[in-house]
Coordinates of C-alpha atoms in Angstrom, one line a residue:
M1436 CA -0.1 0.0 -0.1
F1437 CA 1.0 3.5 0.2
E1438 CA 0.4 5.6 3.0
S1439 CA 0.8 9.4 2.8
L1440 CA 0.6 12.0 5.4
T1441 CA 0.7 15.8 6.2
S1442 CA 2.0 16.9 9.7
H1443 CA 0.3 19.3 11.9
R1444 CA 2.3 21.8 10.6
N1445 CA 1.0 21.4 6.9
N1446 CA 3.9 19.5 6.2
K1447 CA 2.0 16.2 4.2
V1448 CA 4.0 13.3 4.3
G1449 CA 3.2 10.0 2.3
L1450 CA 3.5 6.7 3.3
C1451 CA 4.0 4.8 0.4
S1452 CA 3.3 1.0 1.7
C1453 CA 3.7 -2.1 -0.1
R1454 CA 1.3 -2.2 -2.9
A1455 CA 1.9 -1.3 -6.7
T1456 CA 0.0 -1.6 -10.0
S1457 CA -0.4 -4.9 -11.8
T1458 CA 2.5 -4.4 -14.1
R1459 CA 5.0 -9.0 -7.1
G1460 CA 4.0 -8.0 -2.6
E1461 CA 5.0 -8.1 0.7
D1462 CA 5.0 -11.1 0.6
M1463 CA 4.9 -13.7 2.8
H1464 CA 6.6 -16.3 2.2
G1465 CA 10.8 -17.5 -1.7
N1466 CA 12.1 -19.9 0.6
H1467 CA 13.8 -18.0 3.4
S1468 CA 16.6 -18.9 4.5
G1469 CA 15.6 -20.4 8.0
D1470 CA 13.8 -23.3 9.5
L1471 CA 11.0 -24.4 7.7
G1472 CA 10.7 -26.8 10.6
S1473 CA 9.8 -23.5 12.9
N1474 CA 7.1 -22.6 9.9
V1475 CA 8.9 -19.7 8.4
T1476 CA 5.4 -18.3 6.9
Q1477 CA 6.0 -16.3 9.7
R1478 CA 8.3 -14.5 7.9
R1479 CA 6.5 -12.5 5.6
R1480 CA 4.6 -9.1 5.8
D1481 CA 4.0 -5.9 5.2
G1482 CA 5.0 -2.7 7.6
R1483 CA 1.9 -1.1 8.4
Y1484 CA 3.0 0.4 11.5
H1485 CA 4.6 3.8 10.8
G1486 CA 0.7 5.2 10.8
S1487 CA 0.4 4.5 14.3
T1488 CA 3.8 5.8 15.1
L1489 CA 3.1 9.0 13.6
S1490 CA -0.5 9.1 15.3
N1491 CA 1.2 8.6 18.5
A1492 CA 3.5 11.6 17.7
S1493 CA 0.5 13.6 17.0
I1494 CA 1.3 14.1 13.4
H1495 CA -2.5 13.4 12.1
D1496 CA -2.2 14.5 8.8
F1497 CA -1.6 11.3 6.6
L1498 CA -2.8 9.4 3.8
I1499 CA -2.7 5.7 3.5
L1500 CA -2.5 4.1 0.1
E1501 CA -3.6 0.7 -0.2
Y1502 CA -3.6 -1.5 -3.4
R1503 CA -6.4 -4.3 -2.1
N1504 CA -9.6 -3.6 -0.5
T1505 CA -8.2 -4.4 2.8
I1506 CA -5.3 -3.5 4.9
G1507 CA -3.0 -6.8 6.2
G1508 CA -0.9 -7.2 3.0
R1509 CA 0.7 -10.5 3.2
V1510 CA -1.4 -11.3 6.0
W1511 CA -3.9 -12.6 3.8
S1512 CA -6.7 -15.3 4.9
T1513 CA -9.6 -16.6 3.3
D1514 CA -12.7 -17.8 3.8
F1515 CA -12.6 -22.0 3.1
G1516 CA -14.8 -25.1 3.1
Q1517 CA -17.3 -25.1 5.7
D1518 CA -17.9 -26.6 9.3
K1519 CA -21.0 -28.8 10.1
N1520 CA -23.4 -25.9 10.4
G1521 CA -22.3 -24.6 6.8
K1522 CA -20.1 -22.0 8.5
P1523 CA -16.6 -21.6 6.2
Y1524 CA -13.5 -21.6 8.2
V1525 CA -11.2 -18.6 7.9
I1526 CA -7.6 -19.9 6.7
E1527 CA -4.6 -18.1 6.2
F1528 CA -2.8 -17.8 2.7
G1529 CA 0.1 -15.6 3.8
A1530 CA 1.5 -15.1 7.5
N1531 CA 0.5 -18.1 9.9
W1532 CA 2.6 -18.4 12.8
R1533 CA 3.9 -15.9 15.7
S1534 CA 6.6 -16.2 18.0
Y1535 CA 5.1 -16.1 21.0
M1536 CA 7.2 -13.4 23.2
V1537 CA 8.0 -10.9 20.2
L1538 CA 7.8 -7.7 21.5
G1539 CA 4.3 -5.4 20.5
Q1540 CA 3.4 -8.8 18.3
V1541 CA 2.7 -10.5 21.5
G1542 CA 0.6 -7.4 22.9
Q1543 CA -1.5 -7.2 19.9
A1544 CA -2.4 -10.8 20.0
N1545 CA -2.9 -10.9 23.7
K1546 CA -4.9 -7.4 23.4
H1547 CA -7.1 -8.6 20.6
G1548 CA -7.6 -11.8 21.9
L1549 CA -5.7 -13.5 18.7
K1550 CA -6.9 -17.5 18.9
N1551 CA -3.5 -19.3 18.3
T1552 CA -2.3 -22.4 19.2
P1553 CA 1.4 -23.8 19.9
D1554 CA 2.7 -26.1 16.8
N1555 CA 4.4 -29.3 18.2
S1556 CA 7.5 -30.1 15.7
S1557 CA 7.8 -33.2 17.6
S1558 CA 4.5 -34.6 16.4
I1559 CA 5.5 -35.9 13.0
L1560 CA 5.3 -39.2 11.2
T1561 CA 7.4 -39.9 8.1
Y1562 CA 6.7 -41.6 4.8
D1563 CA 7.9 -42.5 1.2
E1564 CA 6.3 -43.7 -1.7
T1565 CA 5.3 -46.8 0.1
G1566 CA 3.4 -45.6 2.9
Y1567 CA 4.6 -45.0 6.4
N1568 CA 8.1 -45.4 6.9
D1569 CA 9.9 -44.7 10.2
Y1570 CA 13.1 -42.6 9.6
Q1571 CA 13.2 -40.3 12.7
D1572 CA 16.4 -40.8 13.1
L1573 CA 17.4 -38.6 10.3
L1574 CA 15.6 -36.4 11.9
N1575 CA 17.5 -36.9 15.0
T1576 CA 20.9 -36.5 13.2
F1577 CA 19.9 -33.5 11.4
S1578 CA 18.7 -31.8 14.9
D1579 CA 21.9 -32.4 16.1
V1580 CA 24.5 -31.3 13.1
K1581 CA 22.3 -28.3 13.2
D1582 CA 23.0 -27.1 16.8
L1583 CA 26.7 -27.4 15.2
A1584 CA 26.1 -25.4 12.1
Y1585 CA 24.3 -22.7 13.7
R1586 CA 27.3 -22.2 16.3
D1587 CA 29.4 -22.1 13.8
A1588 CA 27.5 -19.3 12.0
G1589 CA 27.6 -17.3 15.1
R1590 CA 30.9 -17.6 15.3
M1591 CA 31.7 -16.7 11.1
L1592 CA 29.8 -13.5 12.2
L1593 CA 31.5 -12.7 15.0
D1594 CA 35.0 -13.1 13.5
N1595 CA 33.8 -11.6 10.1
I1596 CA 34.6 -15.1 8.0
Q1597 CA 33.4 -14.9 4.4
D1598 CA 29.5 -16.2 4.3
N1599 CA 28.9 -19.6 3.2
N1600 CA 25.5 -20.7 1.8
A1601 CA 23.4 -23.0 4.2
R1602 CA 24.6 -26.1 2.4
T1603 CA 28.1 -25.3 2.7
G1604 CA 27.6 -24.3 6.4
F1605 CA 25.4 -28.2 7.0
A1606 CA 28.1 -30.2 5.3
I1607 CA 31.3 -28.5 7.2
A1608 CA 28.9 -29.4 10.4
G1609 CA 28.9 -33.3 9.3
W1610 CA 25.5 -33.4 7.2
N1611 CA 25.9 -34.3 3.7
P1612 CA 24.1 -37.0 2.4
P1613 CA 23.9 -38.1 -1.1
W1614 CA 21.5 -36.6 -3.7
N1615 CA 19.9 -40.0 -4.2
D1616 CA 19.4 -40.3 -0.4
M1617 CA 15.7 -39.2 -0.6
K1618 CA 14.6 -39.3 3.1
A1619 CA 17.7 -37.6 4.1
Q1620 CA 16.6 -34.5 1.4
A1621 CA 13.1 -34.9 3.0
V1622 CA 14.4 -34.2 6.4
E1623 CA 17.0 -31.3 5.4
W1624 CA 13.9 -29.4 3.6
W1625 CA 11.7 -29.9 6.5
N1626 CA 14.6 -28.1 8.3
W1627 CA 15.7 -25.3 5.5
A1628 CA 14.2 -26.0 2.5
S1629 CA 16.0 -24.1 0.2
P1630 CA 20.2 -24.1 1.4
D1631 CA 21.6 -23.3 -1.6
A1632 CA 20.1 -19.9 -1.8
S1633 CA 20.6 -18.6 1.4
S1634 CA 23.2 -16.8 3.3
F1635 CA 24.4 -19.3 6.0
I1636 CA 25.4 -16.2 8.6
F1637 CA 22.9 -14.4 8.0
G1638 CA 19.6 -16.8 7.9
V1639 CA 21.0 -18.3 11.2
A1640 CA 21.2 -15.1 12.6
A1641 CA 17.6 -14.3 12.0
E1642 CA 16.4 -17.1 13.1
N1643 CA 18.6 -17.2 16.6
L1644 CA 17.5 -13.5 17.4
T1645 CA 13.8 -14.5 16.7
F1646 CA 13.6 -17.5 18.8
N1647 CA 16.4 -16.8 21.5
Q1648 CA 15.5 -13.1 21.9
F1649 CA 11.3 -14.3 22.0
G1650 CA 10.9 -17.9 22.8
E1651 CA 11.2 -20.7 21.5
N1652 CA 7.5 -21.5 20.3
N1653 CA 6.1 -21.1 17.1
H1654 CA 2.1 -20.5 17.6
M1655 CA -0.2 -21.0 14.9
V1656 CA -2.9 -18.4 14.6
V1657 CA -6.4 -20.2 13.6
D1658 CA -8.3 -17.3 14.4
P1659 CA -11.9 -17.2 12.8
R1660 CA -11.4 -13.5 12.1
G1661 CA -8.0 -13.7 10.6
Y1662 CA -4.6 -12.8 11.5
S1663 CA -5.1 -9.5 10.0
T1664 CA -7.1 -8.6 12.7
I1665 CA -4.7 -7.2 14.9
I1666 CA -3.6 -4.7 12.3
E1667 CA -7.3 -3.5 11.6
R1668 CA -7.5 -3.3 15.4
E1669 CA -4.3 -1.2 15.7
A1670 CA -5.2 0.8 12.7
S1671 CA -8.6 1.6 14.4
T1672 CA -6.8 3.0 17.0
F1673 CA -5.8 6.4 14.9
L1674 CA -8.3 5.8 12.4
H1675 CA -11.9 6.4 12.5
K1676 CA -14.2 3.6 13.4
E1677 CA -17.7 4.5 12.2
V1678 CA -17.1 5.3 8.3
Q1679 CA -14.2 4.7 6.1
D1680 CA -11.6 7.2 7.6
R1681 CA -10.7 9.8 4.5
R1682 CA -7.1 9.6 5.0
L1683 CA -7.5 5.6 4.2
W1684 CA -7.4 5.0 0.4
L1685 CA -8.3 1.2 -0.6
N1686 CA -8.3 -0.1 -4.2
T1687 CA -5.4 2.2 -5.1
Q1688 CA -2.9 1.6 -7.2
V1689 CA 0.2 3.5 -7.3
T1690 CA 1.6 4.2 -10.9
G1691 CA 4.3 6.7 -10.4
I1692 CA 6.7 8.3 -7.4
E1693 CA 8.8 11.0 -8.4
Y1694 CA 10.6 12.4 -4.9
S1695 CA 13.3 14.9 -4.1
K1696 CA 14.8 16.9 -1.4
K1697 CA 11.9 18.9 -1.0
G1698 CA 9.0 16.3 -1.3
V1699 CA 7.2 13.5 -2.6
K1700 CA 4.3 13.3 -5.4
I1701 CA 2.4 10.1 -6.1
T1702 CA 0.5 9.3 -8.9
N1703 CA -2.1 6.7 -8.9
S1704 CA -4.0 4.5 -11.8
D1705 CA -7.0 6.3 -11.6
G1706 CA -5.4 9.6 -12.2
S1707 CA -5.4 10.8 -9.0
C1708 CA -2.3 12.1 -6.9
V1709 CA -0.8 12.7 -3.6
S1710 CA 2.1 15.6 -2.7
A1711 CA 4.1 14.9 0.6
A1712 CA 6.7 16.0 2.4
Y1713 CA 7.8 12.7 2.9
A1714 CA 6.6 9.0 2.0
I1715 CA 7.5 6.0 3.3
C1716 CA 7.3 2.8 0.7
T1717 CA 6.5 -0.7 2.0
F1718 CA 6.0 -2.1 -1.3
S1719 CA 7.0 -6.0 -1.4
L1720 CA 10.2 -6.5 -2.7
G1721 CA 8.9 -8.3 -5.4
V1722 CA 6.9 -5.3 -6.5
L1723 CA 9.9 -3.3 -6.4
Q1724 CA 12.2 -6.1 -8.3
N1725 CA 9.2 -6.1 -10.9
D1726 CA 9.5 -2.3 -12.0
V1727 CA 5.4 -2.0 -11.3
V1728 CA 6.1 1.3 -10.4
Q1729 CA 8.1 4.2 -11.8
F1730 CA 10.3 6.4 -10.0
H1731 CA 11.0 9.7 -11.2
P1732 CA 14.0 10.5 -11.2
A1733 CA 15.1 6.6 -11.7
L1734 CA 16.3 5.4 -8.1
P1735 CA 20.4 5.4 -7.8
K1736 CA 22.0 3.2 -8.9
W1737 CA 23.4 1.8 -5.7
K1738 CA 19.8 1.6 -4.1
Q1739 CA 18.6 -0.6 -7.6
T1740 CA 21.4 -2.8 -7.0
A1741 CA 20.4 -3.6 -3.2
I1742 CA 16.6 -4.2 -5.0
Q1743 CA 18.1 -6.6 -7.3
K1744 CA 20.6 -8.2 -4.8
F1745 CA 18.1 -9.8 -2.3
S1746 CA 15.8 -12.4 -3.5
M1747 CA 11.9 -12.9 -3.1
G1748 CA 10.9 -16.6 -1.9
T1749 CA 7.5 -17.8 -2.8
Y1750 CA 5.9 -20.0 0.1
T1751 CA 2.7 -21.8 -0.9
K1752 CA 0.4 -23.6 1.3
I1753 CA -2.2 -25.6 -0.6
F1754 CA -5.6 -26.7 1.4
L1755 CA -7.3 -29.3 1.1
Q1756 CA -11.0 -30.0 3.3
F1757 CA -12.4 -34.0 3.1
D1758 CA -15.5 -35.1 4.7
E1759 CA -13.6 -37.3 7.2
A1760 CA -10.2 -37.7 7.9
F1761 CA -8.2 -40.5 7.1
W1762 CA -5.0 -39.5 8.6
P1763 CA -4.2 -40.2 12.3
T1764 CA -5.6 -36.6 13.6
D1765 CA -3.5 -36.8 17.1
T1766 CA -0.3 -36.0 15.0
Q1767 CA 0.3 -32.8 13.8
F1768 CA 2.7 -32.8 10.9
F1769 CA 3.4 -35.6 8.0
L1770 CA 6.5 -35.9 6.1
Y1771 CA 6.8 -37.4 2.6
A1772 CA 10.1 -38.2 0.6
S1773 CA 9.5 -38.2 -3.0
P1774 CA 11.6 -41.3 -4.6
T1775 CA 12.6 -38.6 -7.4
T1776 CA 12.1 -35.0 -6.4
R1777 CA 13.1 -32.8 -3.4
G1778 CA 10.2 -31.0 -2.1
Y1779 CA 8.0 -32.4 -4.0
Y1780 CA 4.6 -32.1 -1.8
P1781 CA 6.9 -32.6 1.4
I1782 CA 5.1 -31.6 4.0
F1783 CA 1.3 -31.9 5.2
Q1784 CA 0.0 -30.3 8.2
S1785 CA -3.5 -31.2 9.8
L1786 CA -5.5 -28.8 11.1
S1787 CA -8.3 -31.5 12.7
K1788 CA -6.0 -31.7 15.8
D1789 CA -7.3 -30.1 19.2
G1790 CA -6.5 -27.1 19.7
F1791 CA -6.2 -25.9 16.0
M1792 CA -9.7 -26.7 13.8
P1793 CA -10.6 -29.8 15.1
E1794 CA -13.3 -31.9 13.3
S1795 CA -12.4 -29.8 10.4
N1796 CA -10.5 -32.4 8.1
I1797 CA -8.6 -30.2 6.9
L1798 CA -4.9 -31.0 5.9
F1799 CA -2.7 -28.4 3.9
V1800 CA 0.7 -29.1 2.4
T1801 CA 3.8 -26.7 1.7
V1802 CA 5.8 -26.1 -1.3
V1803 CA 8.6 -23.4 -1.8
E1804 CA 10.6 -22.3 -4.6
E1805 CA 10.3 -24.2 -7.8
Q1806 CA 7.9 -26.3 -6.8
A1807 CA 5.8 -23.3 -5.4
Y1808 CA 6.1 -22.0 -9.1
R1809 CA 5.4 -24.7 -11.3
V1810 CA 2.1 -25.2 -9.3
E1811 CA 1.5 -21.7 -10.2
R1812 CA 1.8 -22.3 -13.8
Q1813 CA -0.9 -25.6 -13.8
S1814 CA -4.5 -26.2 -13.1
N1815 CA -5.8 -26.4 -9.7
E1816 CA -7.6 -29.6 -11.1
Q1817 CA -3.6 -31.0 -11.7
T1818 CA -2.0 -29.6 -8.5
K1819 CA -5.4 -31.2 -7.0
E1820 CA -4.6 -34.8 -8.7
E1821 CA -0.7 -34.3 -7.8
V1822 CA -1.6 -34.1 -4.3
L1823 CA -4.1 -36.9 -3.7
A1824 CA -1.5 -39.2 -5.7
V1825 CA 1.1 -38.2 -2.9
L1826 CA -1.9 -39.0 -0.4
R1827 CA -2.4 -42.1 -1.9
E1828 CA 1.1 -43.3 -1.6
M1829 CA 1.4 -41.9 1.8
F1830 CA -1.7 -44.1 3.1
P1831 CA -2.2 -46.9 0.5
D1832 CA -4.8 -48.7 2.8
K1833 CA -7.2 -45.9 2.8
Q1834 CA -9.6 -45.0 -0.1
I1835 CA -8.5 -41.4 -0.8
P1836 CA -11.6 -39.4 -1.5
E1837 CA -12.1 -36.1 -3.6
P1838 CA -11.6 -33.5 -1.6
A1839 CA -14.9 -31.3 -0.6
A1840 CA -12.9 -28.5 -1.1
F1841 CA -9.5 -26.9 -2.7
V1842 CA -7.6 -24.2 -3.1
Y1843 CA -4.3 -22.4 -2.5
P1844 CA -2.8 -18.6 -3.4
R1845 CA -0.7 -18.0 -6.6
W1846 CA 1.7 -15.7 -4.9
N1847 CA 3.6 -14.7 -8.1
N1848 CA 0.5 -13.7 -9.8
E1849 CA -0.4 -10.9 -7.3
P1850 CA 0.6 -7.7 -8.6
W1851 CA 0.4 -6.2 -5.1
A1852 CA 3.0 -9.1 -3.8
Y1853 CA 4.9 -10.8 -6.6
G1854 CA 5.9 -13.8 -4.0
S1855 CA 6.0 -14.3 -0.5
Y1856 CA 8.4 -12.9 1.5
S1857 CA 12.4 -11.6 1.5
N1858 CA 15.6 -13.5 1.7
W1859 CA 19.1 -13.1 2.3
P1860 CA 21.1 -14.7 -0.9
V1861 CA 24.9 -16.1 0.1
G1862 CA 27.3 -13.6 0.7
T1863 CA 25.4 -10.5 0.6
T1864 CA 26.9 -8.1 3.3
L1865 CA 25.1 -5.6 6.0
E1866 CA 26.2 -2.8 4.1
M1867 CA 24.6 -4.0 0.9
H1868 CA 21.5 -4.5 3.0
Q1869 CA 21.6 -1.0 4.4
N1870 CA 21.1 0.3 1.1
L1871 CA 18.0 -1.6 0.4
R1872 CA 16.7 0.0 3.8
A1873 CA 18.5 3.6 3.1
N1874 CA 15.9 6.5 2.2
V1875 CA 16.6 8.6 -1.0
D1876 CA 15.7 12.4 -0.5
R1877 CA 12.2 12.2 1.0
L1878 CA 11.2 9.1 -0.1
W1879 CA 11.6 6.2 2.8
F1880 CA 11.3 2.7 2.8
A1881 CA 10.4 0.2 5.5
G1882 CA 8.7 -3.7 5.5
E1883 CA 10.1 -6.9 6.5
A1884 CA 12.6 -6.8 4.0
T1885 CA 14.3 -3.8 4.8
S1886 CA 14.8 -5.4 8.6
A1887 CA 18.2 -7.0 8.9
P1888 CA 17.7 -9.0 12.3
Y1889 CA 14.4 -10.0 11.5
F1890 CA 13.8 -10.2 7.5
G1891 CA 10.9 -12.5 6.4
F1892 CA 9.3 -12.3 10.0
L1893 CA 6.1 -10.1 10.6
H1894 CA 7.9 -8.8 13.8
G1895 CA 10.5 -7.4 11.3
A1896 CA 7.7 -5.5 9.3
W1897 CA 6.5 -4.1 13.2
F1898 CA 9.5 -3.0 14.1
E1899 CA 10.9 -1.1 10.6
G1900 CA 7.3 0.4 10.4
R1901 CA 7.8 1.7 13.8
E1902 CA 11.1 2.9 13.6
A1903 CA 10.6 4.7 9.7
G1904 CA 7.6 6.5 11.1
G1905 CA 9.7 7.7 14.5
Q1906 CA 12.1 9.2 12.1
I1907 CA 9.8 11.0 10.4
A1908 CA 8.0 12.0 13.0
A1909 CA 11.2 13.3 14.7
M1910 CA 12.5 15.2 11.2
L1911 CA 9.1 16.7 11.1
Q1912 CA 9.3 18.4 14.1
D1913 CA 13.1 19.3 14.0
K1914 CA 14.0 16.8 16.7
C1915 CA 16.3 13.5 16.6
S1916 CA 14.8 10.0 17.2
N1917 CA 15.7 7.5 19.9
T1918 CA 16.2 4.5 17.8
H1919 CA 17.4 1.4 20.0
D1920 CA 18.7 4.0 22.6
E1921 CA 20.7 6.3 20.0
A1922 CA 19.7 9.4 18.8
T1923 CA 18.8 9.1 14.5
C1924 CA 19.3 12.2 13.1
G1925 CA 18.5 12.9 9.3
D1926 CA 18.6 10.5 6.5
R1927 CA 20.0 6.8 6.9
T1928 CA 23.3 5.8 6.0
H1929 CA 23.8 4.5 2.6
Y1930 CA 26.7 3.2 0.2
D1931 CA 27.6 4.5 -2.7
V1932 CA 30.1 2.2 -3.5
L1933 CA 30.8 -1.3 -1.8
H1934 CA 33.9 -3.2 -2.7
G1935 CA 35.0 -6.7 -3.0
T1936 CA 37.0 -9.1 -0.3
T1937 CA 39.7 -9.2 -2.9
P1938 CA 42.0 -6.3 -4.0
I1939 CA 43.5 -6.3 -7.2
D1940 CA 46.8 -6.8 -6.3
A1941 CA 45.7 -10.3 -5.0
Y1942 CA 45.0 -11.5 -8.5
T1943 CA 48.5 -13.3 -9.1
V1944 CA 49.8 -16.3 -10.0
I1945 CA 50.4 -17.1 -6.2
N1946 CA 46.7 -17.3 -6.1
G1947 CA 46.5 -19.3 -8.9
W1948 CA 45.6 -15.8 -10.7
S1949 CA 48.0 -16.3 -14.2
V1950 CA 46.2 -13.8 -16.9
N1951 CA 46.0 -10.0 -16.5
S1952 CA 42.6 -9.5 -17.5
T1953 CA 42.9 -6.1 -17.7
D1954 CA 44.8 -6.0 -20.8
L1955 CA 42.5 -8.3 -22.4

């Protein structure tokens, strides 16, 4: 969405938040670098908290521009199937989990009575193409290796050691199964779905910071109002409740942004425009990468490089409701090892378990990255038949019927998202990430992607939105903001040029470089 606001001193401020025209969103969701067993779906949502921060700073003259007909971004729920009384269940396409002790997030959840249940990752049964097959020993082995690998990643960060991808990190720690060991591949996927594409140092850091700071438990949101209710309720604390607040523009598609040292002008697809002193843009990384919005002037090279350097992941949950449950309803997770393809409908989760949606007879299966892109390209019917074929392999003694309801999102087809959540690529520095979050003149940026410690997590968006709103509020009042107990004044730091780790005088025969490439 695009949020703009004006201060109480007639200084218009624009908050450009995460929605762009259809020409990819904050998105929840490319596989994040972390632990799918800890449910990375939590790692993907937009910032929508700067409006509250500005309001708290007595700045009330602002606008919020939102692409969709509701706020919430990648915190996206929908009605699905029905209970015995014909009432639909509410499922989450996007953000679905919260870490129990996340500051602010837990307060909101408790404040608004958000219904949630702790996951139990040890409640898992393992399967292959022949049916039930107990390979829990591999889960235990990986858990031990993971502890060693994570300690190594922490030392690498502290000692400024060159980054690896996660696969290298696990191999050094002792996990290096052959590619044709499909049970081991399934176990690895359950713990880290895309180890080749992810920074080992920063992926581990984001997970450790979240779960060590805020608690080890993931709580799955199963609220019939939808996860976004906490965003809607918080918005209602500074927007009018009885009628739609004129400061909230729904169904507004931003097409262009002009920015300078004097202000920002936002142009929308319906011809309307907004002039503002400042703007906070929380477009998803996917939207920014797809050049959906035209920036005038073009964003500087350092900014464009940072946008394209980071990656947008896709995390797709495929939901099925049956007339009755044919799986053990006292178990939460079911891990499937395809005989041919890593990540092929690998993990099913039951919502029929007590504490979730008991007697709902709902299962969902998760796919990421290439498998997610593949199901997006094919029909619902084809995907459904593939999922049912896997279930029939997993439960060969059961008659698996057609589901009564079936649905899944297509994140990369959503023009306000273009993916689910951001991922930190291997070898990408903290300074490069700072360029992603740095402002360009009066145009500021926020959202989960701009959070260095919590990228991909919903609480990353919360902290980034709050910080950006606080900094702009301070500037409007000719003050410095207090960010993490430090005074922050003016623009955010950025780096025009970022150099590599190998200077030109290292290109020598001693290092195996026998050709003078500069003379070719």
